[in-house]
């Protein structure tokens, strides 16, 4: 299959034929990759089983890992949910369009192909003009996971999608780099107490404040609780994995630099190519084959935005081992560390 990359201008979406072509492809049951504010999504008509199946085939995704349905109006939640819980309305008013996915009970219109066999469905209204326009213009509710091959870092630019999906899907809409760079927060509203299944840009504190109630985090995604299984099927896979062996090094800044430099020398002595993930403040202290900065330590948004791109770069450079500083920043640090820990297969070196 030939993959077309169609450039779009997010401020002038009615210009040109790209959006029309993409909307037609979706209506015909085909796949379209498109930008959202979190990462690029790989979309298909959510209510057609054979269209949803194509997503799993293109990504090589395990069929028990459900998809998120993207909508462009709040009322569309009522088309796929058995009932719309009052919490959903409150959260939508506060955070939609935006990087929050809600889990509700599904109705009979939603095929099990889309929900990976589950009786619940994940729904989000993305905060990106091209994504909203595509949903509206196609007339479809769009099932879309991240547009990477299963196990690769999520794509934050159209080029990353092309790396993984060239020849596997007909259309990639190129709306430039995304704004956030981490997948949406997932909150499960079918639990007695609303439960975060995946941390993201919208934090537990923000959710609590809007709901005015307790919000818990799935014990299955907290590293210390690794005996428990995560409730979101996707969280159990070793996602976001770079090809190289990645380890996080935690401790006081000076000790971390010293330890990483020593580990790099040891690996290099074995003839291996080694990379380091640093910050603007520490970059110049490292000696390795590749030293890459995620940005200033105080700039959480930059760290989130650059993380996946950096992991992909290391793949390209064919490094054998990567050492990373840890980023337990105040607001989205939990989300950043959750992705990094998974990429590292939970390898942490404490110094
Ligand atoms: P992705 O869009 O690739 O970030 O993947 C979607 C994430 O949402 C995966 O981790 C899924 O396991 C999770 N998810 C989707 N639907 C459900 C659901 N009904 N219940 C729990 N988790 C879900
Ligand atoms: Mg994904």
Short mmCIF file of N, CA and C in Angstrom, two decimals, residues 115-247:
data_model
loop_
_atom_site.label_atom_id
_atom_site.label_comp_id
_atom_site.label_asym_id
_atom_site.label_seq_id
_atom_site.Cartn_x
_atom_site.Cartn_y
_atom_site.Cartn_z
N UNK A 115 -13.45 -2.21 21.75
CA UNK A 115 -13.16 -2.17 23.19
C UNK A 115 -12.31 -3.37 23.64
N UNK A 116 -11.74 -4.09 22.70
CA UNK A 116 -10.90 -5.23 23.08
C UNK A 116 -11.67 -6.23 23.92
N UNK A 117 -12.98 -6.36 23.65
CA UNK A 117 -13.79 -7.35 24.35
C UNK A 117 -14.36 -6.84 25.68
N UNK A 118 -14.10 -5.57 26.02
CA UNK A 118 -14.57 -5.06 27.31
C UNK A 118 -15.97 -4.47 27.20
N UNK A 119 -16.69 -4.43 28.33
CA UNK A 119 -18.03 -3.84 28.38
C UNK A 119 -17.99 -2.35 28.70
N UNK A 120 -16.78 -1.82 28.83
CA UNK A 120 -16.62 -0.39 29.04
C UNK A 120 -15.97 0.20 27.80
N UNK A 121 -16.07 1.54 27.68
CA UNK A 121 -15.46 2.19 26.52
C UNK A 121 -14.72 3.46 26.97
N UNK A 122 -13.60 3.72 26.34
CA UNK A 122 -12.79 4.90 26.63
C UNK A 122 -13.14 5.99 25.62
N UNK A 123 -13.40 7.21 26.12
CA UNK A 123 -13.86 8.30 25.25
C UNK A 123 -13.09 9.59 25.55
N UNK A 124 -12.77 10.31 24.47
CA UNK A 124 -12.05 11.57 24.66
C UNK A 124 -12.45 12.56 23.58
N UNK A 125 -12.47 13.85 23.94
CA UNK A 125 -12.63 14.91 22.93
C UNK A 125 -11.28 15.61 22.83
N UNK A 126 -10.56 15.39 21.71
CA UNK A 126 -9.20 15.91 21.62
C UNK A 126 -9.17 17.43 21.45
N UNK A 127 -8.16 18.06 22.01
CA UNK A 127 -8.03 19.51 21.92
C UNK A 127 -7.11 19.91 20.78
N UNK A 128 -7.42 19.48 19.58
CA UNK A 128 -6.60 19.85 18.41
C UNK A 128 -7.56 20.14 17.26
N UNK A 129 -7.40 21.30 16.60
CA UNK A 129 -8.38 21.68 15.58
C UNK A 129 -8.51 20.66 14.45
N UNK A 130 -7.40 20.04 14.04
CA UNK A 130 -7.47 19.09 12.92
C UNK A 130 -8.20 17.82 13.33
N UNK A 131 -7.97 17.37 14.56
CA UNK A 131 -8.65 16.16 15.03
C UNK A 131 -10.16 16.42 15.11
N UNK A 132 -10.55 17.56 15.67
CA UNK A 132 -11.98 17.88 15.80
C UNK A 132 -12.63 18.00 14.43
N UNK A 133 -11.92 18.63 13.52
CA UNK A 133 -12.45 18.83 12.17
C UNK A 133 -12.63 17.49 11.45
N UNK A 134 -11.67 16.59 11.65
CA UNK A 134 -11.74 15.28 10.99
C UNK A 134 -12.94 14.48 11.50
N UNK A 135 -13.20 14.55 12.79
CA UNK A 135 -14.34 13.83 13.36
C UNK A 135 -15.64 14.42 12.78
N UNK A 136 -15.69 15.75 12.77
CA UNK A 136 -16.90 16.43 12.29
C UNK A 136 -17.13 16.15 10.81
N UNK A 137 -16.08 16.31 10.02
CA UNK A 137 -16.23 16.21 8.56
C UNK A 137 -16.50 14.77 8.11
N UNK A 138 -15.94 13.81 8.83
CA UNK A 138 -16.15 12.41 8.42
C UNK A 138 -17.52 11.91 8.89
N UNK A 139 -18.06 12.56 9.92
CA UNK A 139 -19.31 12.07 10.49
C UNK A 139 -19.11 10.79 11.28
N UNK A 140 -17.85 10.41 11.50
CA UNK A 140 -17.55 9.18 12.24
C UNK A 140 -17.11 9.52 13.65
N UNK A 141 -17.38 8.63 14.59
CA UNK A 141 -16.66 8.66 15.85
C UNK A 141 -15.38 7.89 15.57
N UNK A 142 -14.25 8.44 15.95
CA UNK A 142 -12.98 7.85 15.50
C UNK A 142 -12.28 7.10 16.62
N UNK A 143 -12.14 5.79 16.43
CA UNK A 143 -11.34 4.98 17.36
C UNK A 143 -9.88 5.21 17.00
N UNK A 144 -9.07 5.58 18.00
CA UNK A 144 -7.67 5.85 17.66
C UNK A 144 -6.74 5.61 18.84
N UNK A 145 -5.84 4.68 18.69
CA UNK A 145 -4.72 4.58 19.63
C UNK A 145 -3.58 5.42 19.09
N UNK A 146 -2.46 5.44 19.77
CA UNK A 146 -1.31 6.17 19.25
C UNK A 146 -0.84 5.51 17.94
N UNK A 147 -0.31 6.32 17.01
CA UNK A 147 -0.04 5.85 15.65
C UNK A 147 1.36 5.26 15.48
N UNK A 148 1.83 4.55 16.49
CA UNK A 148 3.14 3.88 16.42
C UNK A 148 2.93 2.38 16.26
N UNK A 149 3.98 1.68 15.83
CA UNK A 149 3.94 0.22 15.90
C UNK A 149 3.91 -0.15 17.38
N UNK A 150 3.20 -1.20 17.71
CA UNK A 150 3.10 -1.63 19.11
C UNK A 150 4.50 -1.80 19.70
N UNK A 151 4.72 -1.22 20.87
CA UNK A 151 6.02 -1.36 21.53
C UNK A 151 6.99 -0.23 21.25
N UNK A 152 6.73 0.60 20.23
CA UNK A 152 7.60 1.74 19.92
C UNK A 152 7.10 2.98 20.65
N UNK A 153 7.98 3.98 20.82
CA UNK A 153 7.52 5.21 21.47
C UNK A 153 6.40 5.87 20.66
N UNK A 154 5.45 6.50 21.33
CA UNK A 154 4.35 7.17 20.64
C UNK A 154 4.88 8.29 19.76
N UNK A 155 4.25 8.51 18.59
CA UNK A 155 4.73 9.53 17.65
C UNK A 155 4.28 10.93 18.04
N UNK A 156 5.21 11.87 18.05
CA UNK A 156 4.86 13.25 18.34
C UNK A 156 5.04 14.15 17.11
N UNK A 157 5.46 13.55 16.00
CA UNK A 157 5.57 14.27 14.72
C UNK A 157 5.12 13.32 13.60
N UNK A 158 4.68 13.91 12.48
CA UNK A 158 4.21 13.07 11.36
C UNK A 158 5.33 12.16 10.85
N UNK A 159 6.58 12.61 10.91
CA UNK A 159 7.70 11.79 10.43
C UNK A 159 7.82 10.50 11.25
N UNK A 160 7.52 10.60 12.57
CA UNK A 160 7.57 9.38 13.39
C UNK A 160 6.50 8.39 12.95
N UNK A 161 5.33 8.93 12.59
CA UNK A 161 4.26 8.05 12.11
C UNK A 161 4.72 7.36 10.83
N UNK A 162 5.33 8.14 9.94
CA UNK A 162 5.79 7.57 8.66
C UNK A 162 6.83 6.48 8.90
N UNK A 163 7.74 6.70 9.85
CA UNK A 163 8.75 5.67 10.17
C UNK A 163 8.09 4.32 10.47
N UNK A 164 7.00 4.38 11.25
CA UNK A 164 6.36 3.14 11.70
C UNK A 164 5.29 2.63 10.73
N UNK A 165 4.60 3.54 10.04
CA UNK A 165 3.38 3.14 9.32
C UNK A 165 3.50 3.20 7.80
N UNK A 166 4.65 3.59 7.28
CA UNK A 166 4.78 3.70 5.83
C UNK A 166 4.47 2.35 5.18
N UNK A 167 3.57 2.37 4.20
CA UNK A 167 3.19 1.14 3.51
C UNK A 167 2.10 0.35 4.22
N UNK A 168 1.70 0.78 5.42
CA UNK A 168 0.70 0.02 6.18
C UNK A 168 -0.65 0.72 6.23
N UNK A 169 -0.66 2.05 5.98
CA UNK A 169 -1.93 2.80 6.03
C UNK A 169 -1.97 3.77 4.83
N UNK A 170 -3.17 4.16 4.37
CA UNK A 170 -3.23 5.00 3.17
C UNK A 170 -2.88 6.48 3.41
N UNK A 171 -3.24 7.05 4.58
CA UNK A 171 -3.09 8.52 4.73
C UNK A 171 -2.52 8.91 6.09
N UNK A 172 -1.54 9.82 6.05
CA UNK A 172 -1.07 10.49 7.27
C UNK A 172 -1.33 11.98 7.10
N UNK A 173 -2.09 12.58 8.01
CA UNK A 173 -2.27 14.03 7.99
C UNK A 173 -1.12 14.64 8.80
N UNK A 174 -0.37 15.51 8.18
CA UNK A 174 0.78 16.13 8.85
C UNK A 174 0.42 17.53 9.32
N UNK A 175 0.14 17.65 10.62
CA UNK A 175 -0.20 18.96 11.19
C UNK A 175 0.94 19.50 12.05
N UNK A 176 2.15 19.00 11.82
CA UNK A 176 3.31 19.49 12.59
C UNK A 176 3.44 18.78 13.93
N UNK A 177 4.43 19.20 14.72
CA UNK A 177 4.67 18.55 16.03
C UNK A 177 3.50 18.80 16.98
N UNK A 178 3.23 17.83 17.88
CA UNK A 178 2.12 17.98 18.82
C UNK A 178 2.51 18.91 19.96
N UNK A 179 1.52 19.31 20.77
CA UNK A 179 1.78 20.26 21.83
C UNK A 179 2.23 19.64 23.15
N UNK A 180 1.66 18.51 23.53
CA UNK A 180 1.93 17.95 24.86
C UNK A 180 2.98 16.84 24.83
N UNK A 181 2.79 15.85 23.99
CA UNK A 181 3.83 14.83 23.83
C UNK A 181 3.70 13.62 24.73
N UNK A 182 2.70 13.59 25.62
CA UNK A 182 2.41 12.40 26.42
C UNK A 182 0.95 12.04 26.20
N UNK A 183 0.63 10.74 26.26
CA UNK A 183 -0.75 10.31 26.06
C UNK A 183 -1.66 10.88 27.15
N UNK A 184 -2.99 10.88 26.84
CA UNK A 184 -3.98 11.46 27.76
C UNK A 184 -4.02 10.76 29.12
N UNK A 185 -4.46 11.50 30.12
CA UNK A 185 -4.81 10.91 31.42
C UNK A 185 -6.06 10.06 31.20
N UNK A 186 -6.09 8.86 31.77
CA UNK A 186 -7.30 8.04 31.69
C UNK A 186 -7.94 7.95 33.07
N UNK A 187 -9.24 8.34 33.15
CA UNK A 187 -9.96 8.20 34.42
C UNK A 187 -11.15 7.26 34.23
N UNK A 188 -11.26 6.29 35.11
CA UNK A 188 -12.30 5.27 35.03
C UNK A 188 -13.48 5.70 35.90
N UNK A 189 -14.62 5.98 35.26
CA UNK A 189 -15.80 6.43 35.99
C UNK A 189 -16.75 5.27 36.28
N UNK A 190 -16.34 4.03 36.01
CA UNK A 190 -17.19 2.88 36.33
C UNK A 190 -16.83 2.32 37.70
N UNK A 191 -15.78 2.84 38.31
CA UNK A 191 -15.40 2.42 39.66
C UNK A 191 -16.20 3.23 40.69
N UNK A 192 -16.34 2.69 41.90
CA UNK A 192 -17.08 3.42 42.94
C UNK A 192 -16.41 4.77 43.20
N UNK A 193 -15.10 4.76 43.31
CA UNK A 193 -14.33 6.00 43.42
C UNK A 193 -13.60 6.17 42.08
N UNK A 194 -13.74 7.35 41.44
CA UNK A 194 -13.06 7.55 40.15
C UNK A 194 -11.58 7.19 40.26
N UNK A 195 -11.09 6.44 39.24
CA UNK A 195 -9.74 5.90 39.36
C UNK A 195 -8.89 6.25 38.14
N UNK A 196 -7.71 6.79 38.39
CA UNK A 196 -6.78 7.09 37.29
C UNK A 196 -6.10 5.79 36.86
N UNK A 197 -6.29 5.44 35.59
CA UNK A 197 -5.66 4.21 35.07
C UNK A 197 -4.35 4.52 34.37
N UNK A 198 -4.20 5.78 33.93
CA UNK A 198 -2.95 6.20 33.29
C UNK A 198 -2.73 7.67 33.63
N UNK A 199 -1.61 8.03 34.27
CA UNK A 199 -1.38 9.45 34.58
C UNK A 199 -1.04 10.22 33.31
N UNK A 200 -1.34 11.52 33.32
CA UNK A 200 -1.07 12.35 32.14
C UNK A 200 -1.02 13.80 32.54
N UNK A 201 -1.25 14.65 31.57
CA UNK A 201 -1.15 16.09 31.75
C UNK A 201 -2.18 16.61 32.76
N UNK A 202 -3.38 16.00 32.76
CA UNK A 202 -4.41 16.35 33.76
C UNK A 202 -4.12 15.51 35.01
N UNK A 203 -3.82 16.17 36.10
CA UNK A 203 -3.33 15.45 37.29
C UNK A 203 -4.45 15.07 38.25
N UNK A 204 -4.10 14.21 39.20
CA UNK A 204 -5.03 13.78 40.23
C UNK A 204 -5.60 14.99 40.99
N UNK A 205 -4.74 15.95 41.30
CA UNK A 205 -5.19 17.13 42.04
C UNK A 205 -6.22 17.92 41.23
N UNK A 206 -6.00 18.04 39.92
CA UNK A 206 -6.94 18.78 39.07
C UNK A 206 -8.29 18.06 39.02
N UNK A 207 -8.25 16.74 38.95
CA UNK A 207 -9.48 15.95 38.86
C UNK A 207 -10.27 16.03 40.17
N UNK A 208 -9.54 15.93 41.28
CA UNK A 208 -10.18 16.03 42.60
C UNK A 208 -10.88 17.36 42.75
N UNK A 209 -10.20 18.40 42.32
CA UNK A 209 -10.76 19.74 42.52
C UNK A 209 -12.07 19.90 41.76
N UNK A 210 -12.12 19.40 40.53
CA UNK A 210 -13.33 19.55 39.73
C UNK A 210 -14.45 18.66 40.25
N UNK A 211 -14.12 17.42 40.64
CA UNK A 211 -15.17 16.49 41.08
C UNK A 211 -15.60 16.77 42.52
N UNK A 212 -14.71 17.36 43.29
CA UNK A 212 -15.02 17.61 44.70
C UNK A 212 -15.11 16.32 45.49
N UNK A 213 -14.52 15.24 44.97
CA UNK A 213 -14.52 13.95 45.68
C UNK A 213 -13.12 13.36 45.63
N UNK A 214 -12.98 12.22 46.29
CA UNK A 214 -11.72 11.48 46.23
C UNK A 214 -11.49 10.95 44.80
N UNK A 215 -10.23 10.93 44.35
CA UNK A 215 -9.86 10.29 43.09
C UNK A 215 -8.65 9.43 43.43
N UNK A 216 -8.69 8.15 43.07
CA UNK A 216 -7.56 7.28 43.41
C UNK A 216 -6.76 6.94 42.15
N UNK A 217 -5.57 6.40 42.35
CA UNK A 217 -4.76 5.93 41.22
C UNK A 217 -4.74 4.41 41.26
N UNK A 218 -4.92 3.79 40.10
CA UNK A 218 -4.90 2.33 39.99
C UNK A 218 -3.63 1.77 40.67
N UNK A 219 -3.81 0.96 41.72
CA UNK A 219 -2.62 0.43 42.41
C UNK A 219 -1.72 -0.38 41.46
N UNK A 220 -2.32 -0.92 40.39
CA UNK A 220 -1.56 -1.73 39.44
C UNK A 220 -0.53 -0.96 38.64
N UNK A 221 -0.59 0.38 38.63
CA UNK A 221 0.42 1.13 37.85
C UNK A 221 1.46 1.77 38.76
N UNK A 222 1.32 1.57 40.07
CA UNK A 222 2.32 2.13 40.98
C UNK A 222 3.41 1.09 41.16
N UNK A 223 4.65 1.50 40.87
CA UNK A 223 5.77 0.55 40.78
C UNK A 223 5.87 -0.33 42.02
N UNK A 224 5.65 0.26 43.20
CA UNK A 224 5.80 -0.48 44.44
C UNK A 224 4.77 -1.59 44.57
N UNK A 225 3.71 -1.49 43.76
CA UNK A 225 2.60 -2.43 43.86
C UNK A 225 2.61 -3.39 42.66
N UNK A 226 3.78 -3.79 42.21
CA UNK A 226 3.86 -4.49 40.93
C UNK A 226 3.21 -5.88 40.96
N UNK A 227 2.76 -6.33 42.15
CA UNK A 227 2.06 -7.61 42.21
C UNK A 227 0.66 -7.48 41.60
N UNK A 228 0.10 -6.25 41.62
CA UNK A 228 -1.25 -6.03 41.09
C UNK A 228 -1.20 -5.80 39.58
N UNK A 229 -2.27 -6.26 38.89
CA UNK A 229 -2.34 -6.05 37.44
C UNK A 229 -2.97 -4.71 37.13
N UNK A 230 -2.42 -3.92 36.19
CA UNK A 230 -3.06 -2.66 35.84
C UNK A 230 -4.45 -2.91 35.23
N UNK A 231 -5.41 -2.00 35.48
CA UNK A 231 -6.76 -2.20 34.96
C UNK A 231 -6.84 -1.86 33.46
N UNK A 232 -6.07 -0.87 33.00
CA UNK A 232 -6.03 -0.57 31.56
C UNK A 232 -5.12 -1.61 30.92
N UNK A 233 -5.68 -2.44 30.03
CA UNK A 233 -4.87 -3.52 29.47
C UNK A 233 -3.55 -3.03 28.86
N UNK A 234 -3.57 -1.83 28.27
CA UNK A 234 -2.37 -1.32 27.61
C UNK A 234 -1.22 -1.04 28.57
N UNK A 235 -1.54 -0.84 29.84
CA UNK A 235 -0.51 -0.46 30.80
C UNK A 235 0.34 -1.65 31.23
N UNK A 236 -0.09 -2.86 30.87
CA UNK A 236 0.71 -4.01 31.30
C UNK A 236 1.82 -4.34 30.31
N UNK A 237 1.72 -3.83 29.09
CA UNK A 237 2.75 -4.12 28.10
C UNK A 237 3.97 -3.25 28.31
N UNK A 238 5.13 -3.74 27.88
CA UNK A 238 6.33 -2.90 27.93
C UNK A 238 6.31 -1.97 26.72
N UNK A 239 5.51 -0.94 26.88
CA UNK A 239 5.28 0.05 25.85
C UNK A 239 6.47 0.95 25.69
N UNK A 240 6.40 1.89 24.79
CA UNK A 240 7.31 3.02 24.75
C UNK A 240 8.77 2.59 24.83
N UNK A 241 9.06 1.39 24.36
CA UNK A 241 10.41 0.89 24.60
C UNK A 241 11.38 1.27 23.49
N UNK A 242 12.50 1.88 23.83
CA UNK A 242 13.54 2.07 22.83
C UNK A 242 14.24 0.73 22.59
N UNK A 243 15.00 0.64 21.48
CA UNK A 243 15.65 -0.65 21.19
C UNK A 243 16.80 -0.91 22.16
N UNK A 244 17.43 0.18 22.62
CA UNK A 244 18.56 0.02 23.55
C UNK A 244 18.06 -0.31 24.95
N UNK A 245 18.97 -0.81 25.77
CA UNK A 245 18.69 -1.06 27.17
C UNK A 245 18.68 0.29 27.89
N UNK A 246 17.58 0.63 28.57
CA UNK A 246 17.49 1.93 29.24
C UNK A 246 17.45 1.74 30.75
N UNK A 247 18.22 2.51 31.47
CA UNK A 247 18.16 2.47 32.94
C UNK A 247 18.07 3.89 33.47
#
